[in-house]
């Protein structure tokens, strides 16, 4: 039996990481939908804080077991990441409240061109014509699937603007920090999850009360709702980890493009689990267009010149360069 090449191993790990992200992301959406729609738990920001609290516990266990090794992330970098990440969560929740579903979906679609702009400006990435066209096809397909009525006001536009830019910056920063400081996904989560859990659990109940006029401590907790909350938090561990793994391996733009496969799966799963969300002809056509665009993007971006860095190197210390040289094979398999 021929030995597995390094390229084949990378493809296999990439595919596994992506499937891990798809399964956990779709799973948590279905569970959260049931939790909020059926059991009335409408405290999205507080729930996200609980997600990161569970993720923090996971990183503590892994550190005790020796799977997470000591690493360094400067406090200013951590603070900047937490700022982007929390503004992303708050911005998305407020945008959904102040905007129509149609404009909310358009705002989410605009994250792809914003992420492209960040890569072109900050990483000096150059895209081929086919890569740009394939991204455009994905946007058209997902837009046909999801965008219906579109109405917007000034404060809704501001919320969407903050949500789009903060989310794009947060996802770009995941890839940036992993490369610059040679951090695995586990290491980066070990630095960021505790800070996000603390800030969201403190500020989340206040924001949720402002958005829903309901207090999280007054919710009628029962066995079933607590089980759903626990299940949501457990799946979130995999979602948070897989997001860091995928962005570390694929970059933020590829993560966004391929991420719309999850939007399509959610539509399909919604049809099977929540029958009132039927699939009509224009949704099916949109799905087909989006999938074709994703296949085209994967092919176009992998070709020579499809997506390449012109001239850019991250500033690293001599020690980091030596460490990266010795650990490059390990990082390629885990981050």
Coordinates of C-alpha atoms in Angstrom, one line a residue:
X1 CA 0.0 0.0 0.0
X2 CA 1.5 3.3 -1.1
X3 CA 2.2 5.8 1.8
X4 CA -0.1 8.7 2.1
X5 CA 1.4 11.9 0.8
X6 CA 1.5 15.2 2.7
X7 CA -0.9 16.8 0.2
X8 CA -3.4 13.9 0.5
X9 CA -3.2 14.1 4.3
X10 CA -3.9 17.8 4.2
X11 CA -6.9 17.4 1.9
X12 CA -8.3 14.7 4.3
X13 CA -7.8 16.9 7.4
X14 CA -9.3 19.9 5.6
X15 CA -12.4 17.8 4.6
X16 CA -12.8 16.5 8.1
X17 CA -12.5 19.9 9.6
X18 CA -15.1 21.3 7.2
X19 CA -17.6 18.5 7.8
X20 CA -17.1 18.9 11.6
X21 CA -18.0 22.6 11.2
X22 CA -21.0 22.0 9.0
X23 CA -22.4 19.3 11.3
X24 CA -22.0 21.3 14.5
X25 CA -23.2 24.6 13.0
X26 CA -26.3 23.1 11.5
X27 CA -27.0 21.1 14.7
X28 CA -26.7 24.2 16.9
X29 CA -29.0 26.2 14.7
X30 CA -31.7 23.5 14.8
X31 CA -31.4 23.1 18.6
X32 CA -31.4 26.9 19.2
X33 CA -34.5 27.2 16.9
X34 CA -36.3 24.6 19.0
X35 CA -35.2 26.2 22.2
X36 CA -36.3 29.7 21.2
X37 CA -39.4 29.0 19.2
X38 CA -40.8 26.1 21.2
X39 CA -39.6 26.9 24.7
X40 CA -39.4 30.7 24.5
X41 CA -35.8 31.1 25.5
X42 CA -35.1 34.4 23.7
X43 CA -31.9 35.4 25.4
X44 CA -29.5 35.0 22.5
X45 CA -26.5 37.0 23.9
X46 CA -26.7 35.3 27.3
X47 CA -26.9 31.9 25.6
X48 CA -23.8 32.7 23.6
X49 CA -22.0 33.6 26.9
X50 CA -23.0 30.1 28.2
X51 CA -21.6 28.6 25.0
X52 CA -18.2 30.2 25.6
X53 CA -18.3 29.2 29.3
X54 CA -18.7 25.5 28.3
X55 CA -15.9 26.0 25.7
X56 CA -13.7 27.4 28.5
X57 CA -14.3 24.3 30.6
X58 CA -13.3 22.2 27.6
X59 CA -10.1 24.1 27.2
X60 CA -9.3 23.7 30.9
X61 CA -9.9 19.9 30.7
X62 CA -7.7 19.7 27.6
X63 CA -5.0 21.7 29.3
X64 CA -5.0 19.4 32.3
X65 CA -4.8 16.4 30.0
X66 CA -1.8 18.0 28.2
X67 CA -3.5 18.6 24.8
X68 CA -3.1 22.4 25.2
X69 CA 0.5 23.6 25.7
X70 CA 1.5 26.9 27.2
X71 CA 1.4 29.7 24.6
X72 CA 1.5 33.5 24.6
X73 CA -1.0 36.0 23.2
X74 CA -0.3 39.7 24.0
X75 CA -3.1 41.3 26.0
X76 CA -3.6 44.1 23.4
X77 CA -4.2 41.5 20.7
X78 CA -6.6 39.6 22.9
X79 CA -8.5 42.8 23.8
X80 CA -8.8 43.7 20.1
X81 CA -10.1 40.2 19.2
X82 CA -12.7 40.3 22.1
X83 CA -13.8 43.7 20.9
X84 CA -14.4 42.5 17.3
X85 CA -16.0 39.3 18.5
X86 CA -18.4 40.8 21.0
X87 CA -19.4 43.6 18.6
X88 CA -20.1 40.9 16.1
X89 CA -22.5 39.0 18.4
X90 CA -24.2 42.2 19.6
X91 CA -24.4 43.7 16.1
X92 CA -26.0 40.6 14.6
X93 CA -28.6 40.4 17.4
X94 CA -29.5 44.1 17.1
X95 CA -29.5 43.9 13.3
X96 CA -31.9 41.1 13.3
X97 CA -34.2 43.0 15.6
X98 CA -34.1 46.4 13.8
X99 CA -34.1 45.1 10.2
X100 CA -36.3 43.0 8.0
X101 CA -35.2 39.4 7.4
X102 CA -34.4 40.3 3.8
X103 CA -32.0 43.1 4.7
X104 CA -30.5 41.0 7.5
X105 CA -29.6 38.3 4.9
X106 CA -28.2 40.9 2.5
X107 CA -26.0 42.2 5.3
X108 CA -24.7 38.6 6.0
X109 CA -24.0 38.2 2.3
X110 CA -21.9 41.4 2.2
X111 CA -19.5 39.8 4.6
X112 CA -17.9 38.0 1.7
X113 CA -16.8 41.1 -0.3
X114 CA -15.8 42.8 3.0
X115 CA -13.6 39.8 3.9
X116 CA -12.1 39.9 0.4
X117 CA -11.3 43.6 0.8
X118 CA -9.6 42.9 4.2
X119 CA -7.5 40.2 2.6
X120 CA -6.6 42.4 -0.4
X121 CA -5.6 45.4 1.8
X122 CA -4.0 43.6 4.8
X123 CA -2.6 40.4 3.3
X124 CA -2.0 41.7 -0.3
X125 CA -4.1 38.8 -1.7
X126 CA -4.9 38.9 -5.4
X127 CA -7.9 37.1 -6.8
X128 CA -8.3 35.8 -10.4
X129 CA -11.2 36.7 -12.5
X130 CA -12.7 33.2 -12.2
X131 CA -12.4 33.4 -8.4
X132 CA -14.2 36.7 -8.3
X133 CA -17.0 35.5 -10.6
X134 CA -17.4 32.3 -8.6
X135 CA -17.9 34.3 -5.4
X136 CA -20.4 36.4 -7.2
X137 CA -22.3 33.3 -8.3
X138 CA -22.4 32.1 -4.7
X139 CA -23.8 35.4 -3.6
X140 CA -26.5 35.4 -6.2
X141 CA -27.5 31.8 -5.4
X142 CA -27.7 32.4 -1.6
X143 CA -29.5 35.7 -2.2
X144 CA -32.2 33.9 -4.3
X145 CA -32.6 31.4 -1.5
X146 CA -32.9 33.7 1.4
X147 CA -33.7 37.3 0.5
X148 CA -37.4 38.2 0.4
X149 CA -38.7 41.5 1.6
X150 CA -36.1 44.2 2.0
X151 CA -36.7 47.3 4.2
X152 CA -34.1 49.3 6.1
X153 CA -33.9 52.4 8.3
X154 CA -31.0 54.4 9.5
X155 CA -30.4 52.7 12.9
X156 CA -31.0 49.3 11.3
X157 CA -28.4 50.1 8.6
X158 CA -25.9 51.2 11.3
X159 CA -26.4 48.0 13.3
X160 CA -25.9 45.9 10.1
X161 CA -22.8 47.9 9.2
X162 CA -21.3 47.3 12.7
X163 CA -22.2 43.6 12.5
X164 CA -20.7 43.0 9.1
X165 CA -17.4 44.7 9.7
X166 CA -16.9 43.4 13.2
X167 CA -17.7 39.8 12.1
X168 CA -15.4 40.1 9.1
X169 CA -12.6 41.5 11.3
X170 CA -13.1 38.8 13.9
X171 CA -12.8 36.1 11.4
X172 CA -9.8 37.7 9.7
X173 CA -8.2 38.0 13.1
X174 CA -8.6 34.3 13.9
X175 CA -6.4 33.4 10.9
X176 CA -4.0 36.3 11.6
X177 CA -3.4 35.4 15.2
X178 CA -2.9 31.7 14.5
X179 CA -0.2 32.5 11.9
X180 CA 1.5 35.3 13.7
X181 CA 1.9 33.6 17.1
X182 CA 2.0 29.9 15.8
X183 CA -1.2 29.1 17.8
X184 CA -3.2 26.0 17.3
X185 CA -7.0 26.3 17.4
X186 CA -7.0 24.8 20.9
X187 CA -4.5 27.4 22.1
X188 CA -6.3 30.3 20.6
X189 CA -9.6 29.2 22.1
X190 CA -7.9 28.8 25.5
X191 CA -7.0 32.5 25.3
X192 CA -10.2 33.9 23.9
X193 CA -13.0 31.8 25.3
X194 CA -12.7 32.8 29.0
X195 CA -12.7 36.5 28.1
X196 CA -15.7 36.2 25.8
X197 CA -17.6 34.1 28.4
X198 CA -16.9 36.6 31.1
X199 CA -17.9 39.7 29.1
X200 CA -21.0 38.1 27.5
X201 CA -22.3 36.7 30.8
X202 CA -22.0 40.1 32.4
X203 CA -23.3 42.2 29.6
X204 CA -25.6 39.6 27.9
X205 CA -28.5 39.7 30.4
X206 CA -28.6 43.5 30.1
X207 CA -28.6 43.5 26.3
X208 CA -31.2 40.7 26.2
X209 CA -33.5 42.7 28.5
X210 CA -33.1 45.7 26.2
X211 CA -33.9 43.6 23.1
X212 CA -36.7 41.5 24.5
X213 CA -37.9 43.3 27.6
X214 CA -37.6 40.0 29.5
X215 CA -35.2 39.1 32.3
X216 CA -33.2 35.9 31.9
X217 CA -33.4 35.2 35.6
X218 CA -37.2 35.3 35.4
X219 CA -37.4 32.6 32.7
X220 CA -39.4 29.5 33.7
X221 CA -36.6 27.0 33.7
X222 CA -37.7 23.4 33.6
X223 CA -36.1 20.0 32.9
X224 CA -36.7 20.0 29.1
X225 CA -35.5 23.6 28.5
X226 CA -32.4 23.1 30.7
X227 CA -31.6 19.9 28.7
X228 CA -31.9 21.9 25.4
X229 CA -29.7 24.7 26.8
X230 CA -27.1 22.1 27.9
X231 CA -27.3 20.4 24.5
X232 CA -26.9 23.8 22.7
X233 CA -23.8 24.6 24.9
X234 CA -22.3 21.1 24.3
X235 CA -22.7 21.4 20.5
X236 CA -21.3 25.0 20.7
X237 CA -18.0 23.6 21.9
X238 CA -17.6 21.8 18.6
X239 CA -18.9 24.9 16.7
X240 CA -16.4 27.3 18.3
X241 CA -13.5 24.8 17.9
X242 CA -14.3 23.9 14.3
X243 CA -14.7 27.6 13.3
X244 CA -11.1 28.3 14.5
X245 CA -9.8 25.2 12.8
X246 CA -11.5 26.0 9.5
X247 CA -10.5 29.7 9.4
X248 CA -6.9 28.8 10.4
X249 CA -6.8 26.4 7.4
X250 CA -8.9 28.1 4.8
X251 CA -8.8 31.9 5.5
X252 CA -11.9 34.0 6.3
X253 CA -13.1 34.4 2.7
X254 CA -13.1 30.7 2.0
X255 CA -14.8 30.1 5.3
X256 CA -17.5 32.6 4.3
X257 CA -18.0 31.2 0.8
X258 CA -18.2 27.5 1.9
X259 CA -20.2 28.6 5.0
X260 CA -23.2 29.3 2.9
X261 CA -23.5 25.6 2.4
X262 CA -24.7 25.6 6.0
X263 CA -27.4 28.2 5.0
X264 CA -28.6 25.7 2.4
X265 CA -28.6 22.8 4.8
X266 CA -30.5 24.8 7.4
X267 CA -33.2 25.5 4.8
X268 CA -33.4 21.8 4.0
X269 CA -33.4 20.8 7.6
X270 CA -36.0 23.4 8.4
X271 CA -38.2 21.8 5.8
X272 CA -37.9 18.3 7.4
X273 CA -38.0 19.4 11.1
X274 CA -40.3 22.5 10.9
X275 CA -42.6 21.7 8.0
X276 CA -44.0 25.3 7.8
X277 CA -40.7 26.3 6.1
X278 CA -41.4 24.7 2.8
X279 CA -39.0 24.6 -0.2
X280 CA -40.4 26.4 -3.3
X281 CA -39.1 26.6 -6.8
X282 CA -37.1 29.8 -6.4
X283 CA -35.4 28.5 -3.2
X284 CA -34.4 25.2 -5.0
X285 CA -33.0 27.2 -8.0
X286 CA -31.0 29.4 -5.6
X287 CA -29.6 26.4 -3.9
X288 CA -28.4 24.9 -7.2
X289 CA -26.8 28.2 -8.3
X290 CA -25.1 28.6 -4.9
X291 CA -23.7 25.0 -5.0
X292 CA -22.4 25.5 -8.5
X293 CA -20.7 28.7 -7.4
X294 CA -19.1 26.9 -4.4
X295 CA -17.7 24.2 -6.7
X296 CA -16.4 26.8 -9.1
X297 CA -14.8 28.8 -6.3
X298 CA -13.1 25.7 -4.9
X299 CA -11.7 24.9 -8.4
X300 CA -10.8 28.5 -9.3
X301 CA -9.1 29.5 -6.0
X302 CA -7.0 26.3 -6.0
X303 CA -5.5 27.0 -9.5
X304 CA -2.2 28.8 -9.8
X305 CA -3.0 32.5 -9.6
X306 CA -6.5 31.9 -8.4
X307 CA -5.9 33.3 -5.0
X308 CA -2.3 34.2 -4.0
X309 CA -0.4 36.5 -1.8
X310 CA 1.6 39.0 -3.8
X311 CA 4.3 40.0 -1.3
X312 CA 3.6 39.9 2.4
X313 CA 5.1 38.3 5.5
X314 CA 3.9 38.6 9.0
X315 CA 6.3 40.2 11.6
X316 CA 7.7 37.5 13.8
X317 CA 10.5 37.4 16.3
X318 CA 13.5 35.2 15.6
X319 CA 12.3 32.8 18.3
X320 CA 8.9 32.5 16.6
X321 CA 10.5 31.8 13.2
X322 CA 12.6 29.0 14.7
X323 CA 9.5 27.6 16.5
X324 CA 7.4 27.8 13.4
X325 CA 10.1 25.9 11.4
X326 CA 10.2 23.1 13.9
X327 CA 6.5 22.8 14.4
X328 CA 5.2 23.5 10.9
X329 CA 4.2 19.9 10.3
X330 CA 2.3 19.7 13.5
X331 CA 0.5 23.0 13.0
X332 CA -0.6 22.0 9.5
X333 CA -2.4 19.0 10.9
X334 CA -4.1 20.8 13.8
X335 CA -4.8 24.4 13.0

